[in-house]
Coordinates of C-alpha atoms and ligand atoms in Angstrom, one line a residue:
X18 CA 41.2 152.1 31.0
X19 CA 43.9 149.6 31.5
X20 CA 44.7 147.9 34.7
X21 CA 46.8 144.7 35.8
X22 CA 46.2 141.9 38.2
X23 CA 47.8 139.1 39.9
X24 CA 46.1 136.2 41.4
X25 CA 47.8 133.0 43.1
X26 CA 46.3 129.6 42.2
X27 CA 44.6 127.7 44.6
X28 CA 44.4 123.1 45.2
X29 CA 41.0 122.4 47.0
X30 CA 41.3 120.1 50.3
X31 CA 37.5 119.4 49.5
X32 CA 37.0 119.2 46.3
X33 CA 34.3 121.1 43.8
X34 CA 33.0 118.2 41.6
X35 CA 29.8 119.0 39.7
X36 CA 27.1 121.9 38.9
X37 CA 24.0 122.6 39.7
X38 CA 23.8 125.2 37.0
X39 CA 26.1 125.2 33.7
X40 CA 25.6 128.7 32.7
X41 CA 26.0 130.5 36.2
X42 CA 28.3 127.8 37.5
X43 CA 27.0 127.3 40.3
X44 CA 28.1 124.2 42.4
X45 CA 26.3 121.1 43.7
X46 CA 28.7 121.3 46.8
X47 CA 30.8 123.9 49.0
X48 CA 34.3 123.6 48.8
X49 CA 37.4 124.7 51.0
X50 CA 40.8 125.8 49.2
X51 CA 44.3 127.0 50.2
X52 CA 45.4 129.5 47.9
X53 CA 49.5 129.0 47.1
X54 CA 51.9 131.3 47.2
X55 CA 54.1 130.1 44.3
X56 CA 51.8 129.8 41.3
X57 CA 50.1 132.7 39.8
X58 CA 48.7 134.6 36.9
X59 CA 49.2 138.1 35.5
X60 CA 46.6 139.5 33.7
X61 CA 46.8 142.9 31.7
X62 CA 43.5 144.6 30.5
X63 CA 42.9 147.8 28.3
X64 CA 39.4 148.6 26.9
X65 CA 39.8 150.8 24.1
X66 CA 37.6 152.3 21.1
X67 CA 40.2 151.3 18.5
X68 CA 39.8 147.9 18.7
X69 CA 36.6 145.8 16.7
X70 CA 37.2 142.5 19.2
X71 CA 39.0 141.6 22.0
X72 CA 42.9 140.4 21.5
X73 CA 43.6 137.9 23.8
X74 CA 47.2 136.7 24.5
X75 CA 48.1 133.9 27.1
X76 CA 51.1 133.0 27.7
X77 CA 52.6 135.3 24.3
X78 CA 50.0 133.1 21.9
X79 CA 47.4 134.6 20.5
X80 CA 44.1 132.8 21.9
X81 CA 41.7 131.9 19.3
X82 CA 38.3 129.2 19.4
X83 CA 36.6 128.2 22.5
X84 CA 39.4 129.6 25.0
X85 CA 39.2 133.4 23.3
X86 CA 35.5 132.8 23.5
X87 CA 35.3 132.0 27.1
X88 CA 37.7 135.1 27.9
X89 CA 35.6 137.4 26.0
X90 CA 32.5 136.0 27.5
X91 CA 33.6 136.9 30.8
X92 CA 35.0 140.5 29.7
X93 CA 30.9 140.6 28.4
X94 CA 30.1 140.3 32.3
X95 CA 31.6 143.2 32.6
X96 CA 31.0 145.4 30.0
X97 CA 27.1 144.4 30.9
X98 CA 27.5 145.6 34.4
X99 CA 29.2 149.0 33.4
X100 CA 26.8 149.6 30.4
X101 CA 29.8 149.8 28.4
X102 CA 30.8 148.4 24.6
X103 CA 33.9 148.8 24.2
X104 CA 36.7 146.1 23.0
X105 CA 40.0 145.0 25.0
X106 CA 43.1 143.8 24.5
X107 CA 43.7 141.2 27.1
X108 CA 47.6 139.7 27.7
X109 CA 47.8 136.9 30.9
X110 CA 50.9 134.9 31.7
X111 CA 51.3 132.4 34.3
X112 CA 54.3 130.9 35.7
X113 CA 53.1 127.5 35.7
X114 CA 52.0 125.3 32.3
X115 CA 48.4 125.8 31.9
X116 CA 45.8 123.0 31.8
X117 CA 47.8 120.2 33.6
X118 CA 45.7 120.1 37.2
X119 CA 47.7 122.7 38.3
X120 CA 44.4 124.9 38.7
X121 CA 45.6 127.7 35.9
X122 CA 41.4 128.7 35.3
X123 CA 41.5 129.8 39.2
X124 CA 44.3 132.2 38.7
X125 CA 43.4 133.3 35.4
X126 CA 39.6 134.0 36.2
X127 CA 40.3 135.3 39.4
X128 CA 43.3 137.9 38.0
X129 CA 41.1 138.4 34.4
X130 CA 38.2 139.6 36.9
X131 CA 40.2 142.1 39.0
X132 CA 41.5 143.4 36.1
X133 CA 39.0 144.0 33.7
X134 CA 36.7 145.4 36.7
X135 CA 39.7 148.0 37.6
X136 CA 40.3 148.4 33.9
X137 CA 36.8 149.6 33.2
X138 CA 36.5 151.8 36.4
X139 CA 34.4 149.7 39.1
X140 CA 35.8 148.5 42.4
X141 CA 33.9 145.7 43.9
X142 CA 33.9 144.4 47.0
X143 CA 35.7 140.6 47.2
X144 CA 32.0 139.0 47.2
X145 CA 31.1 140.9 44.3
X146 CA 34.8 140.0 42.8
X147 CA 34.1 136.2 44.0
X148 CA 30.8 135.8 42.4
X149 CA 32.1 137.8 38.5
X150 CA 35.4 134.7 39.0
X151 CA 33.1 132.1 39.6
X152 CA 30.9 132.7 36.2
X153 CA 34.3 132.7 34.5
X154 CA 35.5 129.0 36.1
X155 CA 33.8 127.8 39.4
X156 CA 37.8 127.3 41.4
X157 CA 38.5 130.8 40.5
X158 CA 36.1 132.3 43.0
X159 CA 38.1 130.5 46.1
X160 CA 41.4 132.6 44.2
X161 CA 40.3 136.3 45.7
X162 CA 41.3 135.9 48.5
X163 CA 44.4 135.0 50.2
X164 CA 45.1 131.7 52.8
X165 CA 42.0 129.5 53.0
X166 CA 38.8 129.9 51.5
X167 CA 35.2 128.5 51.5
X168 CA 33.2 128.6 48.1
X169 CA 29.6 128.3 49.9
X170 CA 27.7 126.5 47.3
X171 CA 24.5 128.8 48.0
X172 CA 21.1 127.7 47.3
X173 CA 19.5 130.7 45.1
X174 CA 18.8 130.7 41.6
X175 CA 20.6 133.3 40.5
X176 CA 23.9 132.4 42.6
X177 CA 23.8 136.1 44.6
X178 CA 24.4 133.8 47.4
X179 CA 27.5 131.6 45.5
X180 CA 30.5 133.0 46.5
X181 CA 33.9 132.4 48.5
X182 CA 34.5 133.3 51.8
X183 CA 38.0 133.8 53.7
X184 CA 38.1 130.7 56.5
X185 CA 41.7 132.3 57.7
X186 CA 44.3 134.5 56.2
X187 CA 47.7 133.7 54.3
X188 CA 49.3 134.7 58.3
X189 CA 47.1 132.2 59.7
X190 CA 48.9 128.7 59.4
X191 CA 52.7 129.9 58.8
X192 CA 53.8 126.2 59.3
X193 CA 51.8 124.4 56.5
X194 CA 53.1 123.7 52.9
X195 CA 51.9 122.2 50.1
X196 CA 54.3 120.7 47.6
X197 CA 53.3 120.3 44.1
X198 CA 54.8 117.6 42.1
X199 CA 55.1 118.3 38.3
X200 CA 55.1 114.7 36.8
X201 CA 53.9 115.9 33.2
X202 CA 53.3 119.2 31.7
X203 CA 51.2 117.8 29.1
X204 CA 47.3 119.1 28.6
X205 CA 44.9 116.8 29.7
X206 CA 42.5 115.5 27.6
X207 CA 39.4 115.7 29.4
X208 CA 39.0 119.4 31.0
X209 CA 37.3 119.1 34.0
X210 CA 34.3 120.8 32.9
X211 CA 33.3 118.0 31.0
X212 CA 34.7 115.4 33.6
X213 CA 32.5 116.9 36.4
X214 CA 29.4 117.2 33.8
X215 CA 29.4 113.4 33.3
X216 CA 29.9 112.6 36.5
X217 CA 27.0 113.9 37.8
X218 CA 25.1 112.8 34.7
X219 CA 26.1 108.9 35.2
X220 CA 28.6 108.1 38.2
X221 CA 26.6 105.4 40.8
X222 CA 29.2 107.0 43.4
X223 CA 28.1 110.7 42.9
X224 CA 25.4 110.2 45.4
X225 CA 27.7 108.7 48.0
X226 CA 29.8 112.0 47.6
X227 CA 27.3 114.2 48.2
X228 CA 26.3 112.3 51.5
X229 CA 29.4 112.6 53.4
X230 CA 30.9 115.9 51.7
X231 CA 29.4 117.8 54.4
X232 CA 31.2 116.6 57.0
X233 CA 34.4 116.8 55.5
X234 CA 33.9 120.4 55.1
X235 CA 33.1 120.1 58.5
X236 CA 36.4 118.3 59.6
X237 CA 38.6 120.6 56.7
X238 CA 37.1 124.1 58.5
X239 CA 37.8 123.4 62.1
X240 CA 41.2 121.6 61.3
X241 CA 42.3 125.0 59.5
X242 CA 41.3 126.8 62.4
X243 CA 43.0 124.6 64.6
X244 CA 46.3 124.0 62.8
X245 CA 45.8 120.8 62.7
X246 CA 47.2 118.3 60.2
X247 CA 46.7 115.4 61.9
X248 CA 42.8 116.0 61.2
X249 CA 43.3 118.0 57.7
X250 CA 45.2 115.6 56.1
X251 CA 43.6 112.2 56.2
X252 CA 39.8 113.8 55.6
X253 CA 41.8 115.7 52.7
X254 CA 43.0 112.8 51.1
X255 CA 40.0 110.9 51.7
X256 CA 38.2 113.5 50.0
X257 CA 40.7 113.9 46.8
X258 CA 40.4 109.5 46.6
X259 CA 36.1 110.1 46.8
X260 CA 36.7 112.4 44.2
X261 CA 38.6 110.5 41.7
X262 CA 35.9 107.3 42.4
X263 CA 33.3 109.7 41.4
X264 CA 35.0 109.7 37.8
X265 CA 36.8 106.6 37.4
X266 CA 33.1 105.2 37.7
X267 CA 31.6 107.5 35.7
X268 CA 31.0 106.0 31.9
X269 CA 32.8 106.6 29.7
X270 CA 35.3 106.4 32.4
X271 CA 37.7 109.2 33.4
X272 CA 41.6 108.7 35.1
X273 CA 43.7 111.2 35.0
X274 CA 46.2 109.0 37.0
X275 CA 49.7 108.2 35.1
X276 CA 51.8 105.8 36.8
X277 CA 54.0 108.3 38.4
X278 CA 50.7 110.0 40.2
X279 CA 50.2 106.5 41.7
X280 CA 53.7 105.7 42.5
X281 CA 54.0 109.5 44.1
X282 CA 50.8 108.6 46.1
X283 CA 52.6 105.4 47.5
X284 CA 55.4 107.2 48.6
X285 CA 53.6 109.7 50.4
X286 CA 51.8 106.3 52.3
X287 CA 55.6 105.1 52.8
X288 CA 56.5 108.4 54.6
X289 CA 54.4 108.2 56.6
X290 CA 55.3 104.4 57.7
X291 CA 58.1 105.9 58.4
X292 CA 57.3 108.6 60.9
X293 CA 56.3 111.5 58.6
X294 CA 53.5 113.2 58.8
X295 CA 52.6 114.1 54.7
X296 CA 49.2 113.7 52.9
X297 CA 48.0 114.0 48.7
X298 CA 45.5 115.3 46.8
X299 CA 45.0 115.2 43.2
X300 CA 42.8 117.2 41.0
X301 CA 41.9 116.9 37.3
X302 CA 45.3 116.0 35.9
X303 CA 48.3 113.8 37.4
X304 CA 50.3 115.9 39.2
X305 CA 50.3 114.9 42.9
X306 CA 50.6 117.7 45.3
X307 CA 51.5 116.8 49.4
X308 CA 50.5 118.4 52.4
X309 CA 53.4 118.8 55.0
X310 CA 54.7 121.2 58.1
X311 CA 57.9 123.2 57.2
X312 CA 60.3 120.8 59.8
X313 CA 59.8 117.9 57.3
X314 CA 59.3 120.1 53.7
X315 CA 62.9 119.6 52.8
X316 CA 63.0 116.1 53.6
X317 CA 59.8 115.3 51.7
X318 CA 60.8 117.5 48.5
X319 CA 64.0 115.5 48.8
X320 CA 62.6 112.3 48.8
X321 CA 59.8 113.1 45.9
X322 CA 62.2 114.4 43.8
X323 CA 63.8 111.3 43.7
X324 CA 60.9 109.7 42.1
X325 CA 61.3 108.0 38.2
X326 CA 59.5 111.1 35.8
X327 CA 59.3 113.8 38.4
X328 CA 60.1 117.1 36.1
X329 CA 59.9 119.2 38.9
X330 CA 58.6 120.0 42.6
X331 CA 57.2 123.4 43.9
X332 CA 57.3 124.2 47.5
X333 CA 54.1 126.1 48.5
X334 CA 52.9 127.9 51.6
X335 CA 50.0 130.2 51.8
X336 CA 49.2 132.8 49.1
X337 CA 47.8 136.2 49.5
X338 CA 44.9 138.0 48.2
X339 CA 44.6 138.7 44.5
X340 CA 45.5 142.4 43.6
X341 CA 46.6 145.4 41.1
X342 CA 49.7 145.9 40.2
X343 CA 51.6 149.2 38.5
X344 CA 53.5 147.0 35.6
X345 CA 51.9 145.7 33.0
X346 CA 52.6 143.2 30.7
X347 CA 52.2 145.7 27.4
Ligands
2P0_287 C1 38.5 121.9 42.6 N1 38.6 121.1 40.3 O1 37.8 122.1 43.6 C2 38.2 120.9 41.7 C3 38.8 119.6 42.0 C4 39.2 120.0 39.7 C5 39.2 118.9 40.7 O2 37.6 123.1 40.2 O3 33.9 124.2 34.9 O4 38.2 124.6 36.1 O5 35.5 126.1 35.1 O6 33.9 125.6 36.9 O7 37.0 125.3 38.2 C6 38.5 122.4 38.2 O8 37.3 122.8 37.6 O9 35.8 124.1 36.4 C7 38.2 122.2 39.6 P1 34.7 125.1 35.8 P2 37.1 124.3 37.1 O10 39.5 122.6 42.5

């Protein structure tokens, strides 16, 4: 009854911002994702009749409060589906600093998912997988699958219909890269659960995002399949910026920009002044992550590293699908 999984994270090139349902998570928008190769989770999973509650490491802490809560919330999923009672020991490390934008709840719900299910002797299909991650943290059902992903935002009640679906695998676009730019490692103070919650609630710009996400999902879809960056990046970035006006005008008010995210974003406009083609998003924290072709990676890393506070920079191309592994973590 013990099983392990990895699962890469995944950065959204149109962004999921806000529910229609809390408890089901299910969202008021589709969204489109490329899952990345370099950042990951490991999860371990055993389900035992020795234990009275679930153990939950992350990261070699011992997870107590809200975060052990969530966890064994979405082990409760499970159990539910098998008919089963019993406790587990859960131990997840990921090889990136949790809760700094860098999408850690994809990975970790996505490879918390696969394992458990394994651990406790079902094997669903990806849909089935996609829709158990989502209820765990909405991003984590685009981390299933490798390459690029669509989380369809569905329209039925009880979100059978809510799930992520593959747009083209990891193989698919061997040129693109996202680079991620580490420019603090501290947790953010407003989770984006919250932030996306009170945006709805109270941002006078939420309806303007509704109205045009559709055609950026539009433009992001066909620009995958057509390897184009020239079309992917600006509607990305556009997207990412619509975002961020959603919550900056949202009361209170929510910026999770430093001053390093904004100088990063005004290099990235400077490259491309000068001749190169690279794009940013943001998420819900201040890292700045910047969509390039592999000819001008080097140059770009080169040039962001260079940057006042940049810790560090990640090179990124495509992940792959989220799978079992033989070695554990205990
Ligand atoms: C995204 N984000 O599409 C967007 C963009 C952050 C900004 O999904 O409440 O941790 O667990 O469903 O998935 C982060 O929110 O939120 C997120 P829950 P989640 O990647």
């Amino acid at each position: 009854m013990k099983s392990t999984a990895i699962a890469n994270s995944n950065i959204a090139l149109v962004k999921y911002w806000g529910k229609r349902d809390e408890k089901l998570i299910l969202p008021t928008n589709s969204s489109i994702s490329m899952t990345l190769d370099k950042l990951h989770t490991t999860t371990t999973v055993e389900f035992s009749p020795s234990l009275k509650e679930d153990q939950i490491k992350i990261d070699g802490k011992k997870i107590l409060g809200e975060e052990a809560k969530r966890v064994s919330q979405h082990l409760g999923l499970v159990r539910k589906m098998k008919g089963e009672n019993l406790f587990a020991r859960v131990e997840s490390e990921n090889n990136f600093p949790k809760a700094a934008g860098l999408a850690s709840s994809a990975s970790a719900f996505a490879a918390l998912s696969l394992a458990a299910t394994k651990a406790i002797g079902f094997a669903l299909s990806r849909r089935e997988l996609s829709i158990l991650a989502r209820q765990g943290s909405g991003s984590a059902s685009r981390s299933i699958q490798g390459g690029y992903n669509e989380w369809m935002k569905g329209t039925k009640e009880d979100g059978s219909d809510s799930y992520s679906k593959q747009i083209a695998p990891q193989s698919h676009w061997q040129e693109l890269r996202m680079l991620v730019t580490v420019l603090t490692t501290k947790e953010k103070k407003v989770k984006s659960r919250a932030g996306m919650a009170q945006t709805v609630a109270n941002s006078p710009l939420y309806k303007a995002w509704l109205e045009t996400v559709e055609k950026d999902l539009e433009t992001v879809r066909s620009s995958i399949l057509e390897k184009s960056l020239f079309r992917l990046g600006p509607c990305a970035e556009l997207n990412a910026l619509k975002m961020h006006s959603t919550m900056m005008t949202t009361q209170p008010h929510i910026m999770y920009w430093e001053p390093e995210s904004i100088a990063m974003m005004k290099e990235v406009m400077q490259m491309r002044e000068d001749g190169i083609s690279a794009y940013f998003t943001m998420d819900g924290g201040p890292q700045v992550k910047i969509l390039c072709l592999e000819n001008d990676a080097k140059k770009i890393q080169k040039r962001a590293s260079e940057l006042k506070g940049v810790e560090k920079t990640i090179l990124c191309s495509a992940g792959e699908d989220a799978k079992t592994i033989e070695k554990g973590l205990f």
